[in-house]
Tab-separated table of C-alpha atoms in Angstrom:
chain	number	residue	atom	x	y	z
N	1	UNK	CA	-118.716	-22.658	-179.927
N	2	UNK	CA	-122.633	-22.872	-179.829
N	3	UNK	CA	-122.638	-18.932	-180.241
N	4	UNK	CA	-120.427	-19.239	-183.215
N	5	UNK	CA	-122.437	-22.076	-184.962
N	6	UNK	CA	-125.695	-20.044	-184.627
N	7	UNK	CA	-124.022	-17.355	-186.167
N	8	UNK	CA	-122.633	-19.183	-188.979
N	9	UNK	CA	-126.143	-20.685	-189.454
N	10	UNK	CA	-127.679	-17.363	-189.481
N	11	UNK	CA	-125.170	-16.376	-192.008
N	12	UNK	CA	-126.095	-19.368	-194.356
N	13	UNK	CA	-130.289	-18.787	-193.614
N	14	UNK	CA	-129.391	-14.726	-194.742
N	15	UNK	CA	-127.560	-15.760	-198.030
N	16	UNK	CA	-129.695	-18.476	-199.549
N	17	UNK	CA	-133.332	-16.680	-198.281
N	18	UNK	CA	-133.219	-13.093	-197.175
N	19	UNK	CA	-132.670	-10.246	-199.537
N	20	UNK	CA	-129.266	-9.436	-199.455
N	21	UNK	CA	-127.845	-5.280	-198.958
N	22	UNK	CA	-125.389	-3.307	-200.666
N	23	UNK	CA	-123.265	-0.193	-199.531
N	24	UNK	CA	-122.653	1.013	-202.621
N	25	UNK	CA	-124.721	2.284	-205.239
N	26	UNK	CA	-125.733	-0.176	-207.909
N	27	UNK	CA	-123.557	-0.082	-211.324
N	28	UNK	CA	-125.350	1.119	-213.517
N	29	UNK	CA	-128.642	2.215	-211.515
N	30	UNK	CA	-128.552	5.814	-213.692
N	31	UNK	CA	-128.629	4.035	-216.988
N	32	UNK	CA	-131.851	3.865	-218.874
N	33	UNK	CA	-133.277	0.084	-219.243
N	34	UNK	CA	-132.653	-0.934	-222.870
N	35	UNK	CA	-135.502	-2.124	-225.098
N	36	UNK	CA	-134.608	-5.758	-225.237
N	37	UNK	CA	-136.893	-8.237	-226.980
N	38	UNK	CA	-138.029	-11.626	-225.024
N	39	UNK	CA	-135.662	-13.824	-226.040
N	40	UNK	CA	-132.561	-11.273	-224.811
N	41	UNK	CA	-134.370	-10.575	-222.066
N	42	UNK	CA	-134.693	-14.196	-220.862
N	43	UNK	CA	-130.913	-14.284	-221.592
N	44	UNK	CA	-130.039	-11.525	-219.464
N	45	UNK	CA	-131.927	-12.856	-216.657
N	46	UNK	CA	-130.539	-16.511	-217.084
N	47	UNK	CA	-126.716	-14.793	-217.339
N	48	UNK	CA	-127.305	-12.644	-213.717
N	49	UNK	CA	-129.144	-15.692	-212.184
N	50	UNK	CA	-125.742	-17.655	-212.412
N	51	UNK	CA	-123.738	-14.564	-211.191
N	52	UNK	CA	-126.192	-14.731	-208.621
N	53	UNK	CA	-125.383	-18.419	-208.083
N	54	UNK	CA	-121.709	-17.503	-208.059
N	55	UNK	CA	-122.404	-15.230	-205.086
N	56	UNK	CA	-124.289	-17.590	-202.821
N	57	UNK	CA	-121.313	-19.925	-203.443
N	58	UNK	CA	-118.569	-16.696	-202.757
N	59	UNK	CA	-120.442	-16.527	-199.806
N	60	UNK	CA	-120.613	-19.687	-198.524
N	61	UNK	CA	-116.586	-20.576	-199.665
N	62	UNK	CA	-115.827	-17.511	-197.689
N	63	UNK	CA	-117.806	-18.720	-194.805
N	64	UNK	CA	-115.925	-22.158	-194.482
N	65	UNK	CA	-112.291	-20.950	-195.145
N	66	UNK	CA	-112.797	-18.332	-192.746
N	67	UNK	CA	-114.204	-21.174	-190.264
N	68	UNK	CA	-110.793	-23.268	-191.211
N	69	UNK	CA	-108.560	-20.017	-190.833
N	70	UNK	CA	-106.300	-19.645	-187.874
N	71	UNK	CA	-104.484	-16.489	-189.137
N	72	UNK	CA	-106.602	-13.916	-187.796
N	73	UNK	CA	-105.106	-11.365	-190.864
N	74	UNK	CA	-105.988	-14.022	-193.621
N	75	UNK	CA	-109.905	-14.618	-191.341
N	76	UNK	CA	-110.455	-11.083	-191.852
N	77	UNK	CA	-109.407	-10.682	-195.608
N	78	UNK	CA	-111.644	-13.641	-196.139
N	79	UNK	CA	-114.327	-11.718	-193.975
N	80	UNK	CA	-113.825	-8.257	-196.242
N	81	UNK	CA	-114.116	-10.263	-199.045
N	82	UNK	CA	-117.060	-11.714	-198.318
N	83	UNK	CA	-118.772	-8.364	-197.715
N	84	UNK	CA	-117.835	-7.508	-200.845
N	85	UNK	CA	-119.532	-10.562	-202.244
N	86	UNK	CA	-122.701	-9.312	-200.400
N	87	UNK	CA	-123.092	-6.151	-202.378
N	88	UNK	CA	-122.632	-8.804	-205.963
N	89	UNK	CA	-125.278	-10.675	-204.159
N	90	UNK	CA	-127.526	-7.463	-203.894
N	91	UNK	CA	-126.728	-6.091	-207.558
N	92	UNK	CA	-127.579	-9.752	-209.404
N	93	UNK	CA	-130.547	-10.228	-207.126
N	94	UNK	CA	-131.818	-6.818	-208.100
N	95	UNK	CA	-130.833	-6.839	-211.886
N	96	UNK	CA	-132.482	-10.277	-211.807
N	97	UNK	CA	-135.706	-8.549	-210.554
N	98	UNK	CA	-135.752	-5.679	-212.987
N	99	UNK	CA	-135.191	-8.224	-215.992
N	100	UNK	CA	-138.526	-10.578	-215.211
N	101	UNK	CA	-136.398	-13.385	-213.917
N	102	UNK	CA	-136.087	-15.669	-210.966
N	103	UNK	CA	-133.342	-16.737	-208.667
N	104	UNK	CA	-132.004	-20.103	-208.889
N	105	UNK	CA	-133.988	-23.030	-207.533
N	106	UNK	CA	-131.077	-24.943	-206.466
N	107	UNK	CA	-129.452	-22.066	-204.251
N	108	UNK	CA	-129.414	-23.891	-200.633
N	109	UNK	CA	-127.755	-26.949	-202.641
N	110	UNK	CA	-125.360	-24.363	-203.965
N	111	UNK	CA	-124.679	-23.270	-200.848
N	112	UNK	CA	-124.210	-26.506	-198.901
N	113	UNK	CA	-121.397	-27.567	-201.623
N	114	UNK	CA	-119.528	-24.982	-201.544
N	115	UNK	CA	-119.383	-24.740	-197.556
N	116	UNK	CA	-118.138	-27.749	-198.059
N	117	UNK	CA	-115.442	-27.073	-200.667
N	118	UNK	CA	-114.487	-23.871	-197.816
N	119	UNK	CA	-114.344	-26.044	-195.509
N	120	UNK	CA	-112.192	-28.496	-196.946
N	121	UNK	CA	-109.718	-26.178	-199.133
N	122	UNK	CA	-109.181	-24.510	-195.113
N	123	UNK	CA	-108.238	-27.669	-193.424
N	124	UNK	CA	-104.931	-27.873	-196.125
N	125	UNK	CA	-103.204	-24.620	-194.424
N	126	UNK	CA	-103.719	-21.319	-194.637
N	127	UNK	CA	-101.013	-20.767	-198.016
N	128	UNK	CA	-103.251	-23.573	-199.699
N	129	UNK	CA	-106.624	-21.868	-198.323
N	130	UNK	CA	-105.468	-18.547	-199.721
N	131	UNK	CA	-104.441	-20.305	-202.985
N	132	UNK	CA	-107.429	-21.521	-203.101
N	133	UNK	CA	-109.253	-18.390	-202.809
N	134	UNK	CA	-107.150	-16.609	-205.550
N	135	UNK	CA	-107.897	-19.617	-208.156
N	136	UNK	CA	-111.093	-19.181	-207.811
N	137	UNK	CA	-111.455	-15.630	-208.390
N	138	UNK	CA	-109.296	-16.140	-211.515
N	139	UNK	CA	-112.039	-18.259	-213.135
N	140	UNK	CA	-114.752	-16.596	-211.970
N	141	UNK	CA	-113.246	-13.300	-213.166
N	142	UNK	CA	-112.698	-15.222	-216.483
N	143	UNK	CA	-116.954	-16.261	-216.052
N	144	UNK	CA	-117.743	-12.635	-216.257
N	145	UNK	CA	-115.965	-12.016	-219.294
N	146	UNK	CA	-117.427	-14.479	-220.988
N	147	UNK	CA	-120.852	-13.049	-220.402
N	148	UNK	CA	-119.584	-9.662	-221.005
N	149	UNK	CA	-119.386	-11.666	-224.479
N	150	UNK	CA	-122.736	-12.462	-224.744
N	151	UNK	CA	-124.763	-10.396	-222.554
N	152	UNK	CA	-126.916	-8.059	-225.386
N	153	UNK	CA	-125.041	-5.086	-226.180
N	154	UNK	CA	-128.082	-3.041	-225.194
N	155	UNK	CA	-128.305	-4.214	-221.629
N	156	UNK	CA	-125.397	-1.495	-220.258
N	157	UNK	CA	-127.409	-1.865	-217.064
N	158	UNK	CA	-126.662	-5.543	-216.844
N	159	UNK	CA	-122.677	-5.202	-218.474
N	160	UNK	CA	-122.252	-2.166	-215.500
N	161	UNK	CA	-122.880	-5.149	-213.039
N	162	UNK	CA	-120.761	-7.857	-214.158
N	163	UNK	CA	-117.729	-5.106	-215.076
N	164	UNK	CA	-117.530	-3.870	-211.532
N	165	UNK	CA	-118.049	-7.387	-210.288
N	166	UNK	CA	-114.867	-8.334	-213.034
N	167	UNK	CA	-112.600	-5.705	-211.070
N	168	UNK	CA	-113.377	-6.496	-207.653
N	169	UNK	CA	-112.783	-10.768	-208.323
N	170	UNK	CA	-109.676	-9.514	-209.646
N	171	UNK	CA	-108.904	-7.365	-206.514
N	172	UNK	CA	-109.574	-10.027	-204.507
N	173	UNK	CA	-107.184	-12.456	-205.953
N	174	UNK	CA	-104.676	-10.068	-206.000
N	175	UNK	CA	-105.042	-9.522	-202.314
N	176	UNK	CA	-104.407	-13.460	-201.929
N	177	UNK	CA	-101.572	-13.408	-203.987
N	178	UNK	CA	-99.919	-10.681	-201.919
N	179	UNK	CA	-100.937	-12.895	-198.402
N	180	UNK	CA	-98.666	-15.466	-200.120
N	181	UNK	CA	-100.983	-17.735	-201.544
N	182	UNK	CA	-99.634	-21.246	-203.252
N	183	UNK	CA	-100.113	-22.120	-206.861
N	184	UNK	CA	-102.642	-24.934	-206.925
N	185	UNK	CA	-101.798	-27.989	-209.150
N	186	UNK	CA	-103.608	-28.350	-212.511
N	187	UNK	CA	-105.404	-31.635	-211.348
N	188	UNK	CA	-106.987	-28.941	-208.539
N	189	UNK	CA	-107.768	-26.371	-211.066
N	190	UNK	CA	-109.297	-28.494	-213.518
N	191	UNK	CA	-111.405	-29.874	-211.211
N	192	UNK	CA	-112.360	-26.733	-210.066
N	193	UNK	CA	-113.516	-26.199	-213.729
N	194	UNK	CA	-115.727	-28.863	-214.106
N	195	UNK	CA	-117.499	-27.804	-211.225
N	196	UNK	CA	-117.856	-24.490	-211.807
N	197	UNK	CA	-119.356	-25.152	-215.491
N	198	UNK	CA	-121.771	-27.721	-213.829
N	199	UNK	CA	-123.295	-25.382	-211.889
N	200	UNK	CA	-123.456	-22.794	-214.723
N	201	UNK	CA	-125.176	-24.905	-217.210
N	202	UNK	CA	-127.697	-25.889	-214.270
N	203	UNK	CA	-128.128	-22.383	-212.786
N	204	UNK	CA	-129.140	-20.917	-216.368
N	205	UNK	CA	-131.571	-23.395	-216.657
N	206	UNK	CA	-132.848	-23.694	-213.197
């Protein structure tokens, strides 16, 4: 158990401080950068900082569900789907670079919640765990098209990101549907809601 806890430490310590890796090549990485004035620019940046902020929280969900999990099939999707989450962390870290902007200053709170939230959502069973899981790739994959909405049309670099990001959310709820994940209640989902746009409206700002 002491192994295991330093390696879920080390997990959290990699997410919230070290520069995170991706397998696959960037979206959009062979586009040119658009000629965006200051203000879109400090848009952009504010839009992939909370994408990034949406990672370090995929990543730390994943982390305490998986933790919860006694299914070692459902541990494992949870596992793939956090490596997934990695390369998202990689591409809004990057794109966050590129556009002048900063990561968010709030990331090992970020992180710490939604442990927490893994945690918990894990210790209701693995159906509720996986529902769960699919819920909130539904709204997150609902998150990215909103900013596909108001991302500056010229930034394809920046739209690349979020669309790839888009299909794989969807993927991944898909693939907790099939596990047989429950329909959470409304109460649960509009909860979830609240706290998702929360952390948005903080993220963008800090």
């Amino acid at each position: 158990m002491i192994d295991q806890a330093i390696i879920e430490f080390d997990k959290a310590l990699r997410t919230v401080f070290a520069p995170a890796r991706s397998v696959r090549a960037v979206p959009g990485e062979d586009v040119p950068e658009a000629e965006l004035d200051a203000a879109e620019r400090s848009h952009a940046a504010a839009l992939m900082r909370v994408n990034h902020v949406g990672e370090v929280c995929a990543q730390a969900l994943y982390q305490g569900q998986s933790i919860m999990s006694r299914d070692p099939a459902i541990r494992d999707t949870l596992r793939q789907a956090a490596r997934e989450e990695t390369e998202h962390l990689a591409w809004t870290e990057r794109r966050i670079a590129e556009l002048g902007g900063r990561k968010s200053l709030l990331n090992p709170l970020w992180y710490g919640g939604a442990l927490a939230m893994g945690l918990a959502a894990g210790r209701f069973g693995e159906r509720w765990n996986l529902g769960f899981l699919a819920e909130t790739e539904r709204q997150v994959e609902q998150h990215l098209k909103s900013h596909l909405d108001t991302l500056p049309a010229a930034d394809r670099r920046s739209r690349a990101i979020v669309e790839q990001m888009k299909v794989d959310e969807a993927e991944h709820a898909e693939t907790a549907l099939r596990l047989g994940a429950h329909e959470l209640p409304a109460p649960a989902k509009g909860a979830m809601k609240l706290a998702a746009r929360l952390m948005t409206t903080l993220a963008y700002r800090l």
